[in-house]
PDB file of C-alpha atoms in Angstrom:
ATOM      1  CA  PHE A   1      -3.552-122.471 -20.023  1.00 35.00           C
ATOM      2  CA  SER A   2      -6.901-120.894 -21.865  1.00 45.00           C
ATOM      3  CA  LEU A   3      -8.041-119.283 -18.418  1.00 45.00           C
ATOM      4  CA  LEU A   4      -5.077-117.945 -17.708  1.00 38.00           C
ATOM      5  CA  VAL A   5      -4.643-116.363 -20.708  1.00 39.00           C
ATOM      6  CA  GLN A   6      -8.024-114.948 -20.837  1.00 47.00           C
ATOM      7  CA  SER A   7      -7.947-113.484 -17.296  1.00 47.00           C
ATOM      8  CA  ALA A   8      -4.566-111.526 -18.107  1.00 44.00           C
ATOM      9  CA  PRO A   9      -6.155-109.022 -20.646  1.00 47.00           C
ATOM     10  CA  ILE A  10      -9.127-108.525 -18.504  1.00 42.00           C
ATOM     11  CA  ARG A  11      -6.797-107.722 -15.465  1.00 44.00           C
ATOM     12  CA  LYS A  12      -4.990-105.311 -17.525  1.00 44.00           C
ATOM     13  CA  ARG A  13      -7.905-103.470 -18.708  1.00 44.00           C
ATOM     14  CA  ALA A  14      -9.084-103.485 -15.404  1.00 45.00           C
ATOM     15  CA  ASP A  15      -5.779-102.242 -14.107  1.00 49.00           C
ATOM     16  CA  SER A  16      -5.846 -99.620 -16.613  1.00 47.00           C
ATOM     17  CA  SER A  17     -10.099 -98.388 -16.312  1.00 49.00           C
ATOM     18  CA  LYS A  18      -8.683 -97.864 -12.142  1.00 50.00           C
ATOM     19  CA  GLU A  19      -5.531 -95.847 -13.037  1.00 51.00           C
ATOM     20  CA  ASN A  20      -7.827 -93.857 -15.821  1.00 58.00           C
ATOM     21  CA  SER A  21     -10.266 -92.988 -13.054  1.00 58.00           C
ATOM     22  CA  ILE A  22      -8.249 -92.131 -10.466  1.00 63.00           C
ATOM     23  CA  GLY A  23      -6.176 -89.968 -12.757  1.00 64.00           C
ATOM     24  CA  ILE A  24      -9.427 -88.731 -14.215  1.00 61.00           C
ATOM     25  CA  PHE A  25     -10.418 -87.767 -10.175  1.00 62.00           C
ATOM     26  CA  LEU A  26      -7.045 -86.331  -9.304  1.00 62.00           C
ATOM     27  CA  ARG A  27      -6.994 -84.170 -12.794  1.00 64.00           C
ATOM     28  CA  LYS A  28     -10.523 -82.706 -12.484  1.00 63.00           C
ATOM     29  CA  GLY A  29     -12.160 -83.821  -9.619  1.00 66.00           C
ATOM     30  CA  ILE A  30     -10.032 -82.544  -6.584  1.00 74.00           C
ATOM     31  CA  GLN A  31     -10.125 -79.199  -9.122  1.00 76.00           C
ATOM     32  CA  ASP A  32     -13.437 -79.032  -8.843  1.00 80.00           C
ATOM     33  CA  PRO A  33     -14.850 -76.611  -6.685  1.00 85.00           C
ATOM     34  CA  PHE A  34     -18.134 -78.492  -7.292  1.00 88.00           C
ATOM     35  CA  MET A  35     -16.325 -81.717  -4.926  1.00 90.00           C
ATOM     36  CA  TYR A  36     -16.011 -79.014  -2.295  1.00 91.00           C
ATOM     37  CA  TRP A  37     -19.416 -78.354  -2.315  1.00 93.00           C
ATOM     38  CA  LEU A  38     -20.535 -81.338  -1.728  1.00 94.00           C
ATOM     39  CA  CYS A  39     -18.045 -82.568   0.699  1.00 95.00           C
ATOM     40  CA  PHE A  40     -19.257 -79.094   2.903  1.00 96.00           C
ATOM     41  CA  LEU A  41     -22.950 -80.127   2.036  1.00 96.00           C
ATOM     42  CA  TYR A  42     -22.140 -83.924   3.865  1.00 96.00           C
ATOM     43  CA  GLY A  43     -20.241 -82.358   6.525  1.00 96.00           C
ATOM     44  CA  VAL A  44     -23.365 -80.723   7.598  1.00 97.00           C
ATOM     45  CA  THR A  45     -26.083 -83.814   6.992  1.00 97.00           C
ATOM     46  CA  PHE A  46     -23.680 -86.125   7.860  1.00 96.00           C
ATOM     47  CA  GLY A  47     -21.203 -84.931  10.038  1.00 96.00           C
ATOM     48  CA  GLY A  48     -25.014 -83.396  11.867  1.00 96.00           C
ATOM     49  CA  PHE A  49     -26.180 -86.684  12.069  1.00 97.00           C
ATOM     50  CA  VAL A  50     -23.143 -88.510  13.413  1.00 96.00           C
ATOM     51  CA  GLY A  51     -22.086 -85.764  15.832  1.00 96.00           C
ATOM     52  CA  LEU A  52     -25.906 -85.406  17.479  1.00 96.00           C
ATOM     53  CA  SER A  53     -25.689 -88.890  18.216  1.00 95.00           C
ATOM     54  CA  SER A  54     -22.877 -88.655  19.780  1.00 94.00           C
ATOM     55  CA  TYR A  55     -23.526 -85.613  21.961  1.00 95.00           C
ATOM     56  CA  LEU A  56     -27.193 -85.637  22.371  1.00 96.00           C
ATOM     57  CA  PRO A  57     -26.931 -88.212  25.853  1.00 96.00           C
ATOM     58  CA  ILE A  58     -24.813 -85.860  27.215  1.00 94.00           C
ATOM     59  CA  PHE A  59     -27.268 -83.075  26.338  1.00 95.00           C
ATOM     60  CA  LEU A  60     -30.478 -84.583  26.968  1.00 96.00           C
ATOM     61  CA  HIS A  61     -28.610 -85.443  30.603  1.00 95.00           C
ATOM     62  CA  ASP A  62     -27.000 -82.074  31.161  1.00 94.00           C
ATOM     63  CA  GLN A  63     -29.837 -80.397  30.315  1.00 93.00           C
ATOM     64  CA  PHE A  64     -33.174 -81.910  31.462  1.00 95.00           C
ATOM     65  CA  GLN A  65     -31.713 -84.456  33.829  1.00 94.00           C
ATOM     66  CA  VAL A  66     -32.504 -87.869  31.478  1.00 95.00           C
ATOM     67  CA  GLY A  67     -31.100 -90.838  33.029  1.00 95.00           C
ATOM     68  CA  MET A  68     -27.667 -91.969  31.163  1.00 93.00           C
ATOM     69  CA  VAL A  69     -29.472 -94.817  30.057  1.00 95.00           C
ATOM     70  CA  ARG A  70     -32.741 -93.433  28.822  1.00 96.00           C
ATOM     71  CA  ALA A  71     -30.976 -91.100  27.377  1.00 96.00           C
ATOM     72  CA  GLY A  72     -28.999 -93.526  25.432  1.00 95.00           C
ATOM     73  CA  SER A  73     -32.126 -95.520  24.452  1.00 96.00           C
ATOM     74  CA  LEU A  74     -33.675 -91.852  23.054  1.00 97.00           C
ATOM     75  CA  THR A  75     -30.512 -90.865  20.732  1.00 96.00           C
ATOM     76  CA  ALA A  76     -30.678 -94.716  19.510  1.00 96.00           C
ATOM     77  CA  LEU A  77     -34.256 -93.977  18.481  1.00 97.00           C
ATOM     78  CA  CYS A  78     -33.136 -90.777  16.729  1.00 96.00           C
ATOM     79  CA  ALA A  79     -30.167 -92.326  15.092  1.00 96.00           C
ATOM     80  CA  LEU A  80     -32.471 -95.378  14.021  1.00 97.00           C
ATOM     81  CA  ALA A  81     -35.532 -93.098  12.355  1.00 96.00           C
ATOM     82  CA  GLY A  82     -32.552 -91.042  10.821  1.00 95.00           C
ATOM     83  CA  SER A  83     -30.744 -94.073   8.932  1.00 95.00           C
ATOM     84  CA  VAL A  84     -34.630 -95.923   8.113  1.00 96.00           C
ATOM     85  CA  VAL A  85     -35.131 -92.740   5.894  1.00 96.00           C
ATOM     86  CA  ARG A  86     -31.998 -92.739   4.325  1.00 95.00           C
ATOM     87  CA  PRO A  87     -33.039 -94.572   1.304  1.00 95.00           C
ATOM     88  CA  LEU A  88     -36.190 -93.002   1.268  1.00 95.00           C
ATOM     89  CA  GLY A  89     -33.766 -89.575   0.622  1.00 94.00           C
ATOM     90  CA  GLY A  90     -32.612 -91.231  -2.428  1.00 93.00           C
ATOM     91  CA  PHE A  91     -35.505 -92.259  -3.397  1.00 94.00           C
ATOM     92  CA  LEU A  92     -37.059 -89.110  -3.504  1.00 94.00           C
ATOM     93  CA  ALA A  93     -33.500 -87.271  -5.042  1.00 93.00           C
ATOM     94  CA  ASP A  94     -33.875 -89.477  -7.637  1.00 92.00           C
ATOM     95  CA  ARG A  95     -37.772 -88.823  -8.612  1.00 92.00           C
ATOM     96  CA  HIS A  96     -37.606 -85.097  -8.103  1.00 89.00           C
ATOM     97  CA  GLY A  97     -33.789 -84.360  -8.393  1.00 87.00           C
ATOM     98  CA  GLY A  98     -31.096 -83.810  -5.358  1.00 90.00           C
ATOM     99  CA  ILE A  99     -30.335 -80.545  -5.393  1.00 91.00           C
ATOM    100  CA  ALA A 100     -34.082 -79.690  -5.237  1.00 88.00           C
ATOM    101  CA  LEU A 101     -34.840 -81.750  -2.138  1.00 92.00           C
ATOM    102  CA  LEU A 102     -31.701 -80.416  -0.194  1.00 94.00           C
ATOM    103  CA  ARG A 103     -32.071 -76.915  -1.161  1.00 90.00           C
ATOM    104  CA  GLY A 104     -35.508 -77.325   1.057  1.00 92.00           C
ATOM    105  CA  LEU A 105     -34.042 -79.736   3.796  1.00 96.00           C
ATOM    106  CA  TYR A 106     -31.159 -77.526   5.196  1.00 97.00           C
ATOM    107  CA  LEU A 107     -33.892 -74.394   5.789  1.00 96.00           C
ATOM    108  CA  ILE A 108     -35.844 -76.707   7.776  1.00 97.00           C
ATOM    109  CA  ILE A 109     -33.112 -77.856   9.378  1.00 98.00           C
ATOM    110  CA  ALA A 110     -32.053 -74.542  10.142  1.00 97.00           C
ATOM    111  CA  ALA A 111     -35.697 -73.094  11.349  1.00 97.00           C
ATOM    112  CA  LEU A 112     -35.993 -76.815  13.905  1.00 97.00           C
ATOM    113  CA  CYS A 113     -31.981 -76.253  15.351  1.00 97.00           C
ATOM    114  CA  LEU A 114     -33.338 -71.911  15.913  1.00 96.00           C
ATOM    115  CA  VAL A 115     -36.500 -73.446  17.509  1.00 96.00           C
ATOM    116  CA  SER A 116     -34.619 -76.405  19.665  1.00 94.00           C
ATOM    117  CA  GLY A 117     -32.096 -73.730  21.045  1.00 91.00           C
ATOM    118  CA  ASN A 118     -35.117 -71.407  22.348  1.00 91.00           C
ATOM    119  CA  LEU A 119     -37.426 -74.561  24.155  1.00 87.00           C
ATOM    120  CA  ASP A 120     -37.165 -75.123  28.124  1.00 89.00           C
ATOM    121  CA  SER A 121     -39.637 -78.306  27.313  1.00 93.00           C
ATOM    122  CA  PHE A 122     -38.090 -81.717  26.960  1.00 95.00           C
ATOM    123  CA  VAL A 123     -40.638 -83.302  25.022  1.00 96.00           C
ATOM    124  CA  LEU A 124     -40.795 -80.129  22.609  1.00 96.00           C
ATOM    125  CA  THR A 125     -37.580 -80.130  22.140  1.00 96.00           C
ATOM    126  CA  TYR A 126     -36.896 -83.856  21.755  1.00 96.00           C
ATOM    127  CA  ALA A 127     -39.374 -84.334  19.261  1.00 97.00           C
ATOM    128  CA  MET A 128     -37.333 -81.233  17.637  1.00 97.00           C
ATOM    129  CA  ILE A 129     -34.498 -83.119  17.818  1.00 97.00           C
ATOM    130  CA  LEU A 130     -35.599 -86.541  16.072  1.00 97.00           C
ATOM    131  CA  LEU A 131     -37.257 -84.062  13.408  1.00 98.00           C
ATOM    132  CA  ILE A 132     -33.751 -82.615  12.611  1.00 98.00           C
ATOM    133  CA  MET A 133     -32.429 -86.048  12.865  1.00 98.00           C
ATOM    134  CA  LEU A 134     -34.683 -87.538  10.592  1.00 97.00           C
ATOM    135  CA  CYS A 135     -33.796 -84.018   7.860  1.00 97.00           C
ATOM    136  CA  PHE A 136     -30.587 -85.423   8.283  1.00 97.00           C
ATOM    137  CA  GLY A 137     -30.783 -89.055   7.115  1.00 96.00           C
ATOM    138  CA  PHE A 138     -33.114 -87.461   4.155  1.00 96.00           C
ATOM    139  CA  GLY A 139     -30.389 -85.297   3.152  1.00 96.00           C
ATOM    140  CA  ASN A 140     -27.598 -88.189   3.245  1.00 95.00           C
ATOM    141  CA  GLY A 141     -29.575 -90.103   1.020  1.00 93.00           C
ATOM    142  CA  ALA A 142     -30.214 -87.160  -1.595  1.00 95.00           C
ATOM    143  CA  ILE A 143     -26.405 -85.977  -1.380  1.00 95.00           C
ATOM    144  CA  PHE A 144     -25.130 -89.441  -2.856  1.00 92.00           C
ATOM    145  CA  GLN A 145     -27.398 -88.960  -5.908  1.00 92.00           C
ATOM    146  CA  VAL A 146     -25.977 -85.377  -6.807  1.00 92.00           C
ATOM    147  CA  VAL A 147     -22.582 -87.309  -6.363  1.00 90.00           C
ATOM    148  CA  SER A 148     -23.168 -89.891  -8.830  1.00 88.00           C
ATOM    149  CA  CYS A 149     -24.975 -87.683 -11.047  1.00 87.00           C
ATOM    150  CA  ARG A 150     -22.137 -85.193 -11.094  1.00 84.00           C
ATOM    151  CA  PHE A 151     -19.216 -87.789 -10.867  1.00 84.00           C
ATOM    152  CA  LYS A 152     -20.359 -90.649 -12.861  1.00 82.00           C
ATOM    153  CA  SER A 153     -16.785 -92.163 -13.999  1.00 78.00           C
ATOM    154  CA  VAL A 154     -15.190 -91.696 -10.518  1.00 80.00           C
ATOM    155  CA  ILE A 155     -18.168 -92.690  -8.406  1.00 84.00           C
ATOM    156  CA  GLY A 156     -15.875 -94.546  -6.354  1.00 83.00           C
ATOM    157  CA  THR A 157     -13.555 -92.357  -5.616  1.00 82.00           C
ATOM    158  CA  ALA A 158     -15.750 -89.054  -5.286  1.00 87.00           C
ATOM    159  CA  SER A 159     -17.868 -91.267  -2.710  1.00 90.00           C
ATOM    160  CA  GLY A 160     -15.110 -92.276  -0.389  1.00 89.00           C
ATOM    161  CA  PHE A 161     -13.784 -88.544  -0.258  1.00 89.00           C
ATOM    162  CA  VAL A 162     -17.295 -86.773   0.199  1.00 94.00           C
ATOM    163  CA  GLY A 163     -17.961 -89.543   2.522  1.00 93.00           C
ATOM    164  CA  ALA A 164     -14.591 -88.622   4.657  1.00 93.00           C
ATOM    165  CA  ALA A 165     -15.678 -85.037   4.728  1.00 94.00           C
ATOM    166  CA  GLY A 166     -18.869 -86.504   6.289  1.00 94.00           C
ATOM    167  CA  GLY A 167     -17.152 -88.330   8.999  1.00 93.00           C
ATOM    168  CA  LEU A 168     -15.020 -84.931   9.611  1.00 94.00           C
ATOM    169  CA  GLY A 169     -18.381 -82.673  10.347  1.00 94.00           C
ATOM    170  CA  GLY A 170     -19.316 -85.653  12.762  1.00 93.00           C
ATOM    171  CA  PHE A 171     -16.288 -85.495  14.812  1.00 93.00           C
ATOM    172  CA  LEU A 172     -16.577 -81.473  14.830  1.00 94.00           C
ATOM    173  CA  LEU A 173     -20.051 -80.974  15.821  1.00 95.00           C
ATOM    174  CA  PRO A 174     -19.719 -82.242  19.602  1.00 94.00           C
ATOM    175  CA  TYR A 175     -16.448 -80.690  19.809  1.00 94.00           C
ATOM    176  CA  GLY A 176     -18.199 -77.751  18.716  1.00 95.00           C
ATOM    177  CA  PHE A 177     -21.017 -77.955  20.628  1.00 96.00           C
ATOM    178  CA  GLY A 178     -18.756 -78.545  23.646  1.00 94.00           C
ATOM    179  CA  TRP A 179     -16.648 -75.999  23.677  1.00 96.00           C
ATOM    180  CA  LEU A 180     -19.900 -73.271  22.488  1.00 95.00           C
ATOM    181  CA  LYS A 181     -21.553 -74.659  25.680  1.00 94.00           C
ATOM    182  CA  GLU A 182     -18.372 -73.799  27.965  1.00 94.00           C
ATOM    183  CA  LEU A 183     -17.848 -70.266  26.488  1.00 95.00           C
ATOM    184  CA  THR A 184     -21.330 -69.459  26.576  1.00 94.00           C
ATOM    185  CA  GLY A 185     -22.887 -71.621  29.476  1.00 93.00           C
ATOM    186  CA  THR A 186     -26.183 -72.482  27.210  1.00 93.00           C
ATOM    187  CA  PHE A 187     -26.970 -75.547  24.910  1.00 94.00           C
ATOM    188  CA  SER A 188     -28.861 -72.598  23.160  1.00 95.00           C
ATOM    189  CA  SER A 189     -25.692 -71.640  21.361  1.00 95.00           C
ATOM    190  CA  GLY A 190     -24.550 -74.851  19.865  1.00 95.00           C
ATOM    191  CA  PHE A 191     -28.262 -74.804  18.006  1.00 97.00           C
ATOM    192  CA  PHE A 192     -28.040 -71.546  17.055  1.00 97.00           C
ATOM    193  CA  THR A 193     -24.495 -72.278  15.104  1.00 97.00           C
ATOM    194  CA  LEU A 194     -25.812 -75.531  13.568  1.00 97.00           C
ATOM    195  CA  ALA A 195     -28.669 -73.281  12.541  1.00 97.00           C
ATOM    196  CA  LEU A 196     -26.444 -70.976  10.959  1.00 97.00           C
ATOM    197  CA  VAL A 197     -24.136 -73.567   9.196  1.00 97.00           C
ATOM    198  CA  SER A 198     -27.190 -75.372   7.516  1.00 97.00           C
ATOM    199  CA  GLY A 199     -29.004 -71.621   6.597  1.00 97.00           C
ATOM    200  CA  LEU A 200     -25.864 -71.341   4.689  1.00 97.00           C
ATOM    201  CA  ALA A 201     -25.641 -74.485   3.511  1.00 97.00           C
ATOM    202  CA  GLY A 202     -29.564 -73.959   2.251  1.00 96.00           C
ATOM    203  CA  ILE A 203     -28.795 -70.700   0.525  1.00 95.00           C
ATOM    204  CA  SER A 204     -25.612 -72.139  -1.258  1.00 94.00           C
ATOM    205  CA  VAL A 205     -27.755 -74.852  -2.747  1.00 94.00           C
ATOM    206  CA  MET A 206     -30.207 -72.097  -3.955  1.00 91.00           C
ATOM    207  CA  ILE A 207     -26.906 -69.864  -5.516  1.00 89.00           C
ATOM    208  CA  GLY A 208     -25.893 -73.314  -6.770  1.00 83.00           C
ATOM    209  CA  GLN A 209     -28.760 -74.264  -8.239  1.00 79.00           C
ATOM    210  CA  ARG A 210     -29.610 -71.494 -10.021  1.00 76.00           C
ATOM    211  CA  SER A 211     -25.655 -70.648 -10.829  1.00 66.00           C
ATOM    212  CA  ILE A 212     -25.568 -74.050 -13.045  1.00 58.00           C
ATOM    213  CA  ARG A 213     -29.051 -73.984 -14.140  1.00 54.00           C
ATOM    214  CA  LEU A 214     -29.962 -77.093 -12.426  1.00 42.00           C
ATOM    215  CA  THR A 215     -33.461 -78.175 -13.048  1.00 40.00           C
ATOM    216  CA  LYS A 216     -35.208 -81.580 -13.173  1.00 42.00           C
ATOM    217  CA  HIS A 217     -34.981 -81.558 -16.577  1.00 42.00           C
ATOM    218  CA  LYS A 218     -31.553 -80.699 -16.976  1.00 45.00           C
ATOM    219  CA  SER A 219     -28.420 -83.310 -15.970  1.00 49.00           C
ATOM    220  CA  ILE A 220     -25.570 -81.821 -13.617  1.00 55.00           C
ATOM    221  CA  PRO A 221     -22.790 -81.503 -16.080  1.00 56.00           C
ATOM    222  CA  GLU A 222     -20.521 -84.492 -15.363  1.00 58.00           C
ATOM    223  CA  ILE A 223     -16.607 -85.486 -14.745  1.00 52.00           C
TER     224      ILE A 223
END
């Protein structure tokens, strides 16, 4: 009886806290443009990571006549590299600020995609793609540092919302790359488009950082 009596208020408080958390998110989080901006940023990094992992075997096979087994192994290596560095991206974001890290990452990704779209060498192209996947991994870790700073009281709900946007990006990238290949007859158009989107993401980070005056000495306004 004592255990039941003691646990009842706790459960009630937990349910109340959950309701308040969801209410805060629905009332403020979804209405906050910052949320959709983070969804866009994560859609580029995680969407790019997942989408490129899905499309890379096709690209390597069709563009460079790499056997499907070898293409799968090379893709797995890229995916492993991007996954391993994700915690490092979060660590660096904690040290120097996620926004500051993302600003450079997106511009680097854009430059690497532009270079990848202009290369004919298998070795150089694969090296560029490996670097792109590493940058995606860094970005994936850095973005959730920003999410945790902005939405401290609803971090779980906000993370789920942003994560869903990343999954959507992972669906759109292979579809877009395939459609552009059919339209233009070359894989370069897909990389150029990814470079454009990444460049826009980088510019948006620079504008966002300036507009809300984010520095490593100032915290992100939170909800």
